[in-house]
mmCIF file of C-alpha atoms in Angstrom:
data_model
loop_
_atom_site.group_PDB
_atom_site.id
_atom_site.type_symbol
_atom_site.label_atom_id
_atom_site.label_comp_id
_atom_site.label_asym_id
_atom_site.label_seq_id
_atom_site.Cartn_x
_atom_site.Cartn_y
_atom_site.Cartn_z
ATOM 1 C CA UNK A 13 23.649 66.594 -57.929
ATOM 2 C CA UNK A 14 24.131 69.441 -60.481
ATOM 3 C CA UNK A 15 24.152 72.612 -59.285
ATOM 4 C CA UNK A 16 24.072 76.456 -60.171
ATOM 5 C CA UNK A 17 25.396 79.533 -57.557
ATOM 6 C CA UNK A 18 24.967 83.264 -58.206
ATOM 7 C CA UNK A 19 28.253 85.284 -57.410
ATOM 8 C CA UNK A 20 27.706 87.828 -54.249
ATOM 9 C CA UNK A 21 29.240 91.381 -54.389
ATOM 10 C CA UNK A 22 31.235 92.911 -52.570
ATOM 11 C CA UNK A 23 33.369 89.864 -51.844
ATOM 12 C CA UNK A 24 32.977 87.295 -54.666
ATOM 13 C CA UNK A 25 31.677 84.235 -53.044
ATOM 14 C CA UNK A 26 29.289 81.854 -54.464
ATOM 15 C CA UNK A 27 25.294 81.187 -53.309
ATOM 16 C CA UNK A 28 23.745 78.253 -54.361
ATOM 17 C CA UNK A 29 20.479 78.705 -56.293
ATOM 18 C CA UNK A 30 19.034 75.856 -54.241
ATOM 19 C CA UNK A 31 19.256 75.724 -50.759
ATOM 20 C CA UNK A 32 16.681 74.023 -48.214
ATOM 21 C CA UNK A 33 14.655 76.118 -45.953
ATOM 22 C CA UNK A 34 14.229 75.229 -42.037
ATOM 23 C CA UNK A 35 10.962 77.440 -41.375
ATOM 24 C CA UNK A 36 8.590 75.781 -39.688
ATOM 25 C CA UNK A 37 10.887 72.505 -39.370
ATOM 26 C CA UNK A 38 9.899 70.829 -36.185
ATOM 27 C CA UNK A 39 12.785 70.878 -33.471
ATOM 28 C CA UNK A 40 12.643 66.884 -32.791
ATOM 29 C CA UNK A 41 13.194 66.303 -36.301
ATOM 30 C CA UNK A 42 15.684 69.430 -37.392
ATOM 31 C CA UNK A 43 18.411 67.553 -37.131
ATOM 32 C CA UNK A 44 17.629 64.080 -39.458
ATOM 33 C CA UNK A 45 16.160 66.641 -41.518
ATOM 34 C CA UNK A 46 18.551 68.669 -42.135
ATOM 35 C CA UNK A 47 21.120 65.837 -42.372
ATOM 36 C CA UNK A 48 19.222 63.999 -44.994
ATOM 37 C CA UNK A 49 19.073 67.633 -47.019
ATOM 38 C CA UNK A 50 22.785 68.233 -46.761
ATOM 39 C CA UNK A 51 22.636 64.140 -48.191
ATOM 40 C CA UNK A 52 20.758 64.776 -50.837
ATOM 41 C CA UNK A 53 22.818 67.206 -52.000
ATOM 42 C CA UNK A 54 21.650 71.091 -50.925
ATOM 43 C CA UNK A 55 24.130 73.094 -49.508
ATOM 44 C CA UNK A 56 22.561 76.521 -48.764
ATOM 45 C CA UNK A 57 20.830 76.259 -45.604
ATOM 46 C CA UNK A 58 18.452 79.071 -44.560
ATOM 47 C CA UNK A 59 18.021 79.863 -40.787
ATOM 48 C CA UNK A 60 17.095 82.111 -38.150
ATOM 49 C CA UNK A 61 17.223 82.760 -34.516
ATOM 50 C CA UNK A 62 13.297 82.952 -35.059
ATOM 51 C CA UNK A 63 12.788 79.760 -35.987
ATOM 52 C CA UNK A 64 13.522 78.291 -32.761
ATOM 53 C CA UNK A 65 15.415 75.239 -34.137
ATOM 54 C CA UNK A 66 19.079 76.557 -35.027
ATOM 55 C CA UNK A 67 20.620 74.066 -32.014
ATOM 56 C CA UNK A 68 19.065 71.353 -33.755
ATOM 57 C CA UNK A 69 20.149 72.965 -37.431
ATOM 58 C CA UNK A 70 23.688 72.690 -35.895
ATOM 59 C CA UNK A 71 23.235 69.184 -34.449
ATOM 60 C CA UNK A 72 22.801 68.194 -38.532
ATOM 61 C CA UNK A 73 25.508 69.804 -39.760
ATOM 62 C CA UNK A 74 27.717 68.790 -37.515
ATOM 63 C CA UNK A 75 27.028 65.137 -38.084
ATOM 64 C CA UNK A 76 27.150 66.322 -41.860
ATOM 65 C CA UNK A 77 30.228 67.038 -41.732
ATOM 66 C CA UNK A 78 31.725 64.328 -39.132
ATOM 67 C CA UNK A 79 30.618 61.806 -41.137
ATOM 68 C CA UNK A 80 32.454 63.111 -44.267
ATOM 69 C CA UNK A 81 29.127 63.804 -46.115
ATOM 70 C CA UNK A 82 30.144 67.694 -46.983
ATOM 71 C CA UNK A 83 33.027 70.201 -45.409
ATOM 72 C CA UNK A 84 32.241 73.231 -43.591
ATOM 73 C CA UNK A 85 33.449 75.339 -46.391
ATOM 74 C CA UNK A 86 30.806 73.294 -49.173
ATOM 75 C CA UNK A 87 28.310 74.727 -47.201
ATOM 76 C CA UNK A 88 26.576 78.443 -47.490
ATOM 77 C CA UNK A 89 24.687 78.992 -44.397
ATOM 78 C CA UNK A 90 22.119 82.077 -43.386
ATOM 79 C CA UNK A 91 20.682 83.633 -40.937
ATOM 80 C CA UNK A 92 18.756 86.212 -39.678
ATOM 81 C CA UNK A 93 19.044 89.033 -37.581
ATOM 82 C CA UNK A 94 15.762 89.628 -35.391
ATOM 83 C CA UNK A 95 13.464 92.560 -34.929
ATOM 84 C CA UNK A 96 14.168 93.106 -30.812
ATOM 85 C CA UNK A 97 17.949 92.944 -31.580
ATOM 86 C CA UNK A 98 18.074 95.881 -33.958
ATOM 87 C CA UNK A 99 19.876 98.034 -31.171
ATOM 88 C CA UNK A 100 23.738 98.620 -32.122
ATOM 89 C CA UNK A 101 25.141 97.099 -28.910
ATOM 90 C CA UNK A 102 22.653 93.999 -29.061
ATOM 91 C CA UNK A 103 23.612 93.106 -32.715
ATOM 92 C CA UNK A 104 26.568 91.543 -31.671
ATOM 93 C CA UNK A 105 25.104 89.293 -28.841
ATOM 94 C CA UNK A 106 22.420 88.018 -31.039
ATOM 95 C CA UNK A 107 24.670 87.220 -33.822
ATOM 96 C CA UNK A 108 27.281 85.840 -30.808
ATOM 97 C CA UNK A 109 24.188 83.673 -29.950
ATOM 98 C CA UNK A 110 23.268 82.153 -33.246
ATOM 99 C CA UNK A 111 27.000 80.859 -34.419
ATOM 100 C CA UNK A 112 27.020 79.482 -30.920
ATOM 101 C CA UNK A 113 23.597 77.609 -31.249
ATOM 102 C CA UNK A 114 24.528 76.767 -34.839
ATOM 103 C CA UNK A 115 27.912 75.379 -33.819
ATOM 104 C CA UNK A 116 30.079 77.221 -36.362
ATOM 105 C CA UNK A 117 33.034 79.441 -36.375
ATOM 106 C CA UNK A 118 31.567 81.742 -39.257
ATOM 107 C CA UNK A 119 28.691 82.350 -41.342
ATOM 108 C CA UNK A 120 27.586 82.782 -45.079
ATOM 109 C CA UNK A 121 25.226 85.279 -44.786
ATOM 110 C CA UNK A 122 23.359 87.469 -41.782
ATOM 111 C CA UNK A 123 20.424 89.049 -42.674
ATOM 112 C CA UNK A 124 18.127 91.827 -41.266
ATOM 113 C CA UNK A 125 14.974 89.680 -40.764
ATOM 114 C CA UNK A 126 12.276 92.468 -40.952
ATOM 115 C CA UNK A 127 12.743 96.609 -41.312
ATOM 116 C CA UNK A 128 11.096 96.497 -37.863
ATOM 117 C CA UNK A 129 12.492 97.273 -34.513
ATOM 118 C CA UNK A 130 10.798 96.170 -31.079
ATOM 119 C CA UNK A 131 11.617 96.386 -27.825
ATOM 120 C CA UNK A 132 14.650 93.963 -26.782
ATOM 121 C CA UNK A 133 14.110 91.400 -24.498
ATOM 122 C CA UNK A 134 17.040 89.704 -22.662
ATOM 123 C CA UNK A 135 17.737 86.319 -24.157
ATOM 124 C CA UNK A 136 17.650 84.188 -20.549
ATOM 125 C CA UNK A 137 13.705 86.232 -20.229
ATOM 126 C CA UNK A 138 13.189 84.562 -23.653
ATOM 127 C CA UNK A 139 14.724 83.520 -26.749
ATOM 128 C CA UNK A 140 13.941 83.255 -29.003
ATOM 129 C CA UNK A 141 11.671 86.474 -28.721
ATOM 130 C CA UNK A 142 9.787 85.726 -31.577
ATOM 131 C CA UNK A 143 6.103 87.899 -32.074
ATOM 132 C CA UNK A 144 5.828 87.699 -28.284
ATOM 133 C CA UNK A 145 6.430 91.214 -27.889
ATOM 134 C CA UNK A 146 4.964 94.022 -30.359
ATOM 135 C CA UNK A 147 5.788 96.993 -28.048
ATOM 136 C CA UNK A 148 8.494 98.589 -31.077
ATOM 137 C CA UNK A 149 11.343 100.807 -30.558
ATOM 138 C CA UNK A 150 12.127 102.508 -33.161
ATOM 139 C CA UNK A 151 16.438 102.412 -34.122
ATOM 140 C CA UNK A 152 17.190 103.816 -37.367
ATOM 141 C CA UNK A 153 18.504 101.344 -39.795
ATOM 142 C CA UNK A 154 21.985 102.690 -40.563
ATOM 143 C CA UNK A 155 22.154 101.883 -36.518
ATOM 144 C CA UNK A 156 21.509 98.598 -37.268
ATOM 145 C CA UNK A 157 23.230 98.332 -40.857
ATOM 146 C CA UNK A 158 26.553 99.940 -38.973
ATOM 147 C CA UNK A 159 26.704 97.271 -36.566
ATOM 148 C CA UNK A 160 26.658 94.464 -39.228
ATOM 149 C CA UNK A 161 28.798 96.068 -41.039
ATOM 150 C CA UNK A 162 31.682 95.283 -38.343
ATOM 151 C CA UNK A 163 30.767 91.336 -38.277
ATOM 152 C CA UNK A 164 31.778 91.510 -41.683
ATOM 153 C CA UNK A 165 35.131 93.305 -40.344
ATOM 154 C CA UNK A 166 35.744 91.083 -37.265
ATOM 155 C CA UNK A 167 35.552 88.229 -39.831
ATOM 156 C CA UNK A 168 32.580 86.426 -38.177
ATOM 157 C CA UNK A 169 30.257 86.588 -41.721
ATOM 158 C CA UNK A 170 31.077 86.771 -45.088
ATOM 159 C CA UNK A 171 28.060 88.532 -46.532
ATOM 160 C CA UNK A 172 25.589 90.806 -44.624
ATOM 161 C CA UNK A 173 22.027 91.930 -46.516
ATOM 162 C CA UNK A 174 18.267 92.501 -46.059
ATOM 163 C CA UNK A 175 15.454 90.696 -45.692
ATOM 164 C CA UNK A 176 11.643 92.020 -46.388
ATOM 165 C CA UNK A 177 12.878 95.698 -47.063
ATOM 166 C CA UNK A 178 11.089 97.483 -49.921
ATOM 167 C CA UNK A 179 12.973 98.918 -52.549
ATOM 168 C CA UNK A 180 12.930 102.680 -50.633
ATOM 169 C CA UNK A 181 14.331 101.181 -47.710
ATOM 170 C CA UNK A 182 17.333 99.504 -49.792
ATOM 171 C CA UNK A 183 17.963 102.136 -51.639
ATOM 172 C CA UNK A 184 18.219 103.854 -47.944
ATOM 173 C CA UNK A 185 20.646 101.470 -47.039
ATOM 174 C CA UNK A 186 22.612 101.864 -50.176
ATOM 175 C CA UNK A 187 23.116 105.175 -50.118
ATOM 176 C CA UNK A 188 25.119 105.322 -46.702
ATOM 177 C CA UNK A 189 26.495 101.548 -46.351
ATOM 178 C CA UNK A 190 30.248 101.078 -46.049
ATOM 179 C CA UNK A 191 29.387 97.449 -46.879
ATOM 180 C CA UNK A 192 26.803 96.937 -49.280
ATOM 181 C CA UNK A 193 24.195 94.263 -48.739
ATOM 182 C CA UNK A 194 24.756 91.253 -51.252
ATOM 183 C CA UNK A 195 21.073 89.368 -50.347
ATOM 184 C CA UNK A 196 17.817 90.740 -51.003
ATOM 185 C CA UNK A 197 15.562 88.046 -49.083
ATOM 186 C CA UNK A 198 12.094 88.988 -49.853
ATOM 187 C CA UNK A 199 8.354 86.703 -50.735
ATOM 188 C CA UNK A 200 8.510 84.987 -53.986
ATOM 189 C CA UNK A 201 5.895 82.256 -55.727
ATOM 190 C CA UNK A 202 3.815 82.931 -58.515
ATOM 191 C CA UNK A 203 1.092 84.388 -56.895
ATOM 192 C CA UNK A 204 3.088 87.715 -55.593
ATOM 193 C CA UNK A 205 6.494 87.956 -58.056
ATOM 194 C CA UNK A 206 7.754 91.165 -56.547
ATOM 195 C CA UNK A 207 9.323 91.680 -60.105
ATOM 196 C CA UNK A 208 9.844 95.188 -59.934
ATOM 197 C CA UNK A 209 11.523 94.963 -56.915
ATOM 198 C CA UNK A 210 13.830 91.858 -57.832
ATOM 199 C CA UNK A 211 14.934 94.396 -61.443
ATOM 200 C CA UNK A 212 15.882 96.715 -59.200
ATOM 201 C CA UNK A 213 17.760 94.854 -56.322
ATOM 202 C CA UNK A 214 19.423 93.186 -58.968
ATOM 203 C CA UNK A 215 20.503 96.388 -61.319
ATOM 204 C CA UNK A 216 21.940 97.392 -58.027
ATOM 205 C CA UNK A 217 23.990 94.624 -57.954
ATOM 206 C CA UNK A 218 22.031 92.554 -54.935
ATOM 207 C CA UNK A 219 21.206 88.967 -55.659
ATOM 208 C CA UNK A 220 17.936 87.565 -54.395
ATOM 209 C CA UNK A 221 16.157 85.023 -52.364
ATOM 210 C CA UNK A 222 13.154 84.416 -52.867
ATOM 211 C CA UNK A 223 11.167 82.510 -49.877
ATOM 212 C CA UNK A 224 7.375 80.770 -49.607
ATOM 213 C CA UNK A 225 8.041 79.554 -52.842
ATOM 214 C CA UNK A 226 4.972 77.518 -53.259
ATOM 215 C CA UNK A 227 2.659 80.408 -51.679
ATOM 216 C CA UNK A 228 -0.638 79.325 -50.041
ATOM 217 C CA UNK A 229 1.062 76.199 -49.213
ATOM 218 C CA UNK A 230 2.852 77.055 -46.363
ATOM 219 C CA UNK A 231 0.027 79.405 -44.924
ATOM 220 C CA UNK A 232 -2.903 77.240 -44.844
ATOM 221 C CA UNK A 233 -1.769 75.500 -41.278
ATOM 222 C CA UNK A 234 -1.479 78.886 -39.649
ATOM 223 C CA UNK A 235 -4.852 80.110 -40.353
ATOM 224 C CA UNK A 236 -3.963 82.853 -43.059
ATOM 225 C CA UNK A 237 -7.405 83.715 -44.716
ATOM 226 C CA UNK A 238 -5.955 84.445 -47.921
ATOM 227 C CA UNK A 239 -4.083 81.097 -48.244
ATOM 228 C CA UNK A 240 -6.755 79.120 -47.227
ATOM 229 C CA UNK A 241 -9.386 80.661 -50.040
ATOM 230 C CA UNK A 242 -6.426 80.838 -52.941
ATOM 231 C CA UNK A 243 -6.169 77.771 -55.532
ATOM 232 C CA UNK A 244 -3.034 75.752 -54.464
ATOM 233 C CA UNK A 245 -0.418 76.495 -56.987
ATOM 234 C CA UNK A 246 -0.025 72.681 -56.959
ATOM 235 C CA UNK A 247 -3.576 72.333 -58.709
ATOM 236 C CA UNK A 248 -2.954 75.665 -60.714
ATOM 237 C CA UNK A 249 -3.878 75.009 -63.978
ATOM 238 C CA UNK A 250 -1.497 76.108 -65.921
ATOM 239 C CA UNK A 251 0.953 75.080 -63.841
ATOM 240 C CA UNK A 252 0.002 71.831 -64.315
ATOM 241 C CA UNK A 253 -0.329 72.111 -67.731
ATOM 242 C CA UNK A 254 3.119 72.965 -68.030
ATOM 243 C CA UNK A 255 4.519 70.411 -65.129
ATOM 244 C CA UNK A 256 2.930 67.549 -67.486
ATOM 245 C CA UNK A 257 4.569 68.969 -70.850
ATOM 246 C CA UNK A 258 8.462 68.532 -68.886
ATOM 247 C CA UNK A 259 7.133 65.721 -67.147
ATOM 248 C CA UNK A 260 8.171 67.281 -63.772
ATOM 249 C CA UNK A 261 5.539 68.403 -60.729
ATOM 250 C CA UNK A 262 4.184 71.280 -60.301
ATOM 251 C CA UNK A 263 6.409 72.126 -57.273
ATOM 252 C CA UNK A 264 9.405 71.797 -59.614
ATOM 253 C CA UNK A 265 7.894 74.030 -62.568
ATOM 254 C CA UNK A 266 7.601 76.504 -59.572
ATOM 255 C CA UNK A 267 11.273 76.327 -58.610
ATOM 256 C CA UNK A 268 12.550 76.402 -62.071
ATOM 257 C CA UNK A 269 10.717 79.542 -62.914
ATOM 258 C CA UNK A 270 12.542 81.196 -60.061
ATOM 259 C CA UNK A 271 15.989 79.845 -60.637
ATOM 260 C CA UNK A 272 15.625 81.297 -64.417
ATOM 261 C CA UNK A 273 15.014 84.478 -63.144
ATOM 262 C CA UNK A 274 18.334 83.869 -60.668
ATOM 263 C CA UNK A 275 16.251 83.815 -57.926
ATOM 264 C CA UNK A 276 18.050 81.562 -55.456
ATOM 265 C CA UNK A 277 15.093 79.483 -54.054
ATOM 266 C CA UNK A 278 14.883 77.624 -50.334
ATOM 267 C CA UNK A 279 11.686 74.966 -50.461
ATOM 268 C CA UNK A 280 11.414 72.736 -47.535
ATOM 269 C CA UNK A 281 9.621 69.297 -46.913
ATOM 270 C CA UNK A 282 10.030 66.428 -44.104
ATOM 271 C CA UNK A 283 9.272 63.947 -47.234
ATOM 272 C CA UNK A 284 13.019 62.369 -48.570
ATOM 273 C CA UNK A 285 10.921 61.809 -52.257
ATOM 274 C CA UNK A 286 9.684 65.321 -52.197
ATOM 275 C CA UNK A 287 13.129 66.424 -50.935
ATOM 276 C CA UNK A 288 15.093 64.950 -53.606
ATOM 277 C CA UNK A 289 12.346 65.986 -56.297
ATOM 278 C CA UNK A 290 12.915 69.789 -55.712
ATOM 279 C CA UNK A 291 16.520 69.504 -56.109
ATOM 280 C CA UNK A 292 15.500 67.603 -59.804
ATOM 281 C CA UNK A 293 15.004 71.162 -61.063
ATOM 282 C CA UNK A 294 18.523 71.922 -63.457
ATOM 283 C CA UNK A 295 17.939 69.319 -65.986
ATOM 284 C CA UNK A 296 15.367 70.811 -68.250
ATOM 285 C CA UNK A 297 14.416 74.639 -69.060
ATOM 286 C CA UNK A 298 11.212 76.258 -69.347
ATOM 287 C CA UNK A 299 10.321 78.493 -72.774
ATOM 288 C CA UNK A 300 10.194 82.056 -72.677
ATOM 289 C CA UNK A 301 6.194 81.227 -73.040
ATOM 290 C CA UNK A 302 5.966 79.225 -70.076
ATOM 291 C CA UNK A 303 7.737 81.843 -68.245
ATOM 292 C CA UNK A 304 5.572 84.376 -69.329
ATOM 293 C CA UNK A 305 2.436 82.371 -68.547
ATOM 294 C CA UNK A 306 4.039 82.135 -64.751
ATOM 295 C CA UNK A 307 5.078 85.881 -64.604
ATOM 296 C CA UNK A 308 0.819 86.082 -65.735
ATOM 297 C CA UNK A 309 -0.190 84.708 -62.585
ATOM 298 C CA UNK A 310 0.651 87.707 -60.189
ATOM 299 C CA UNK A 311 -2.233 88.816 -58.347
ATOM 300 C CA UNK A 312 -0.216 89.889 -56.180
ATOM 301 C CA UNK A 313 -1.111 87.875 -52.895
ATOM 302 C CA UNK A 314 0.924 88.806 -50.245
ATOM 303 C CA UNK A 315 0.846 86.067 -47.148
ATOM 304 C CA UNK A 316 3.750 87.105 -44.609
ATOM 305 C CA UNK A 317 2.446 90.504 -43.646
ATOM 306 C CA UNK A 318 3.431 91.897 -40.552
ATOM 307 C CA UNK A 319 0.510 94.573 -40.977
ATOM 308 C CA UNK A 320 -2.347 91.755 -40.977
ATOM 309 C CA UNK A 321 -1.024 89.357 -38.250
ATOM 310 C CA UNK A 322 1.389 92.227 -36.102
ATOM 311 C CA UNK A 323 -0.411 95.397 -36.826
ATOM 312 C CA UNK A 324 2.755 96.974 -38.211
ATOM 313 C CA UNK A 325 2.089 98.107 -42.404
ATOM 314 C CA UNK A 326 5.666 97.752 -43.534
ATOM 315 C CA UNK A 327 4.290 97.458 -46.979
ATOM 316 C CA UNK A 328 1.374 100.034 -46.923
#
């Protein structure tokens, strides 16, 4: 399957712009799933303690790789650092605690998850954590940022970087950072394009992920409001429109518009068809019209926001 990577600074090494996202990915099936992924030919894989599935993540790569489908090294693998671990003495154990439950010697990528800090909770209370407990305790982020920075010198993860931080928070972290972060991980579909935020991450020399690619379709199931009452950017109109003149779908005129603005992009589905269809997405381009129609649709609908469903307003 043809391919395209951005390049991630400091150090040089390569992201692919399509990787498969395990969100949501039920733990009986993690493992098939992400075994058939790796088959059909994505190599970024995007985790997180959070997620609750990263044994099973590890239980797919492993057989990945036994079975000679893919080497450790053809694979780019994140994950995420979470909000009760943002304590300098507990980043360690949570990232110990990941590579263990992934099954790997190294990672990719480690990410802040969230620019929010709650109270830690030992890991044989519960673990993972998750929203369980909203009681925060507020650590400063160079804390934090300081004790990524040594995973990246004890050799443990190649690239270190930020998820959901708004461009004064990363330009916080960039102005002290001995290591600067190489990821931007941030909300990205048509609906909410973040663009000024991506021109700057990127001028700073950050590349991006972009996540919930295909917007209200991931939010529906958990009762989000917003997704529920928003027109499916499947049925979008123009979207459509477009999706009919390449004769793609409408999920793949979605993912194309991101990966042409090097946005590296990380849809998921349980569905081999649908799997194989959103890696179909580097053999046609879309005009600088059709981009521009997309960029149009920006409302901007925001549906992961810890201020509706946590009561914290990172992005008031």
């Amino acid at each position: 399957m043809a391919t395209q990577s951005l390049i991630l600074q400091p150090g040089g090494h390569k992201m692919p712009l399509l990787g498969f996202g395990t969100w949501k990915v039920d733990k009986n099936s993690t493992a098939d799933v992400v075994y058939k992924a790796i088959e059909a030919g994505y190599r970024l894989l995007d985790c997180a303690c959070d997620y609750g599935n990263e044994v099973q993540v590890g239980q797919g790569i492993k057989r990945a790789i036994e079975s000679g489908l893919v080497t450790r090294e053809e694979l780019f693998i994140t994950s995420k650092l979470w909000n009760t671990y943002h304590h300098k003495e507990h980043v360690p154990q949570a990232f110990a605690r990941t590579l263990s439950d992934l099954g790997l010697e190294y990672l990719d990528l480690y990410l802040i998850h969230f620019p929010i800090s709650l109270k830690y909770v030992p890991m044989e209370e519960r673990y993972p954590p998750e929203w369980g407990n909203m009681e925060q305790d507020p650590v400063p982020v160079h804390e934090t940022w300081a004790a990524m920075e040594e995973l990246v010198l004890g050799g443990k993860v190649r690239n270190i970087g930020v998820s959901n931080f708004s461009a004064i928070l990363l330009m916080d972290v960039l102005s002290y950072a001995r290591v600067k972060p190489a990821v931007l991980h941030i909300e990205v579909h048509p609906y909410l394009n973040n663009a000024d935020l991506i021109k700057f991450a990127q001028s700073q020399g950050l590349q991006i992920t972009g996540y919930s690619n295909f917007g209200p379709a991931s939010y529906v199931e958990l009762g989000n409001t917003s997704a529920q009452t928003a027109v499916p950017l499947f049925k979008e109109e123009r979207i459509v429109k477009i999706a009919g003149h390449h004769n793609k779908t409408p999920a793949q005129v979605i993912l194309r518009w991101l990966v042409q603005n090097k946005v590296a992009v990380i849809p998921k589905s349980n569905d081999p068809a649908r799997v194989a269809q959103n890696a179909d997405i580097f053999d046609f381009e879309l005009s600088q019209d059709e981009m521009t129609t997309v960029d149009g649709m920006n409302i901007p609908l925001r549906l992961n926001d810890p201020g509706v469903y946590a009561n914290i307003p990172i992005y008031a």
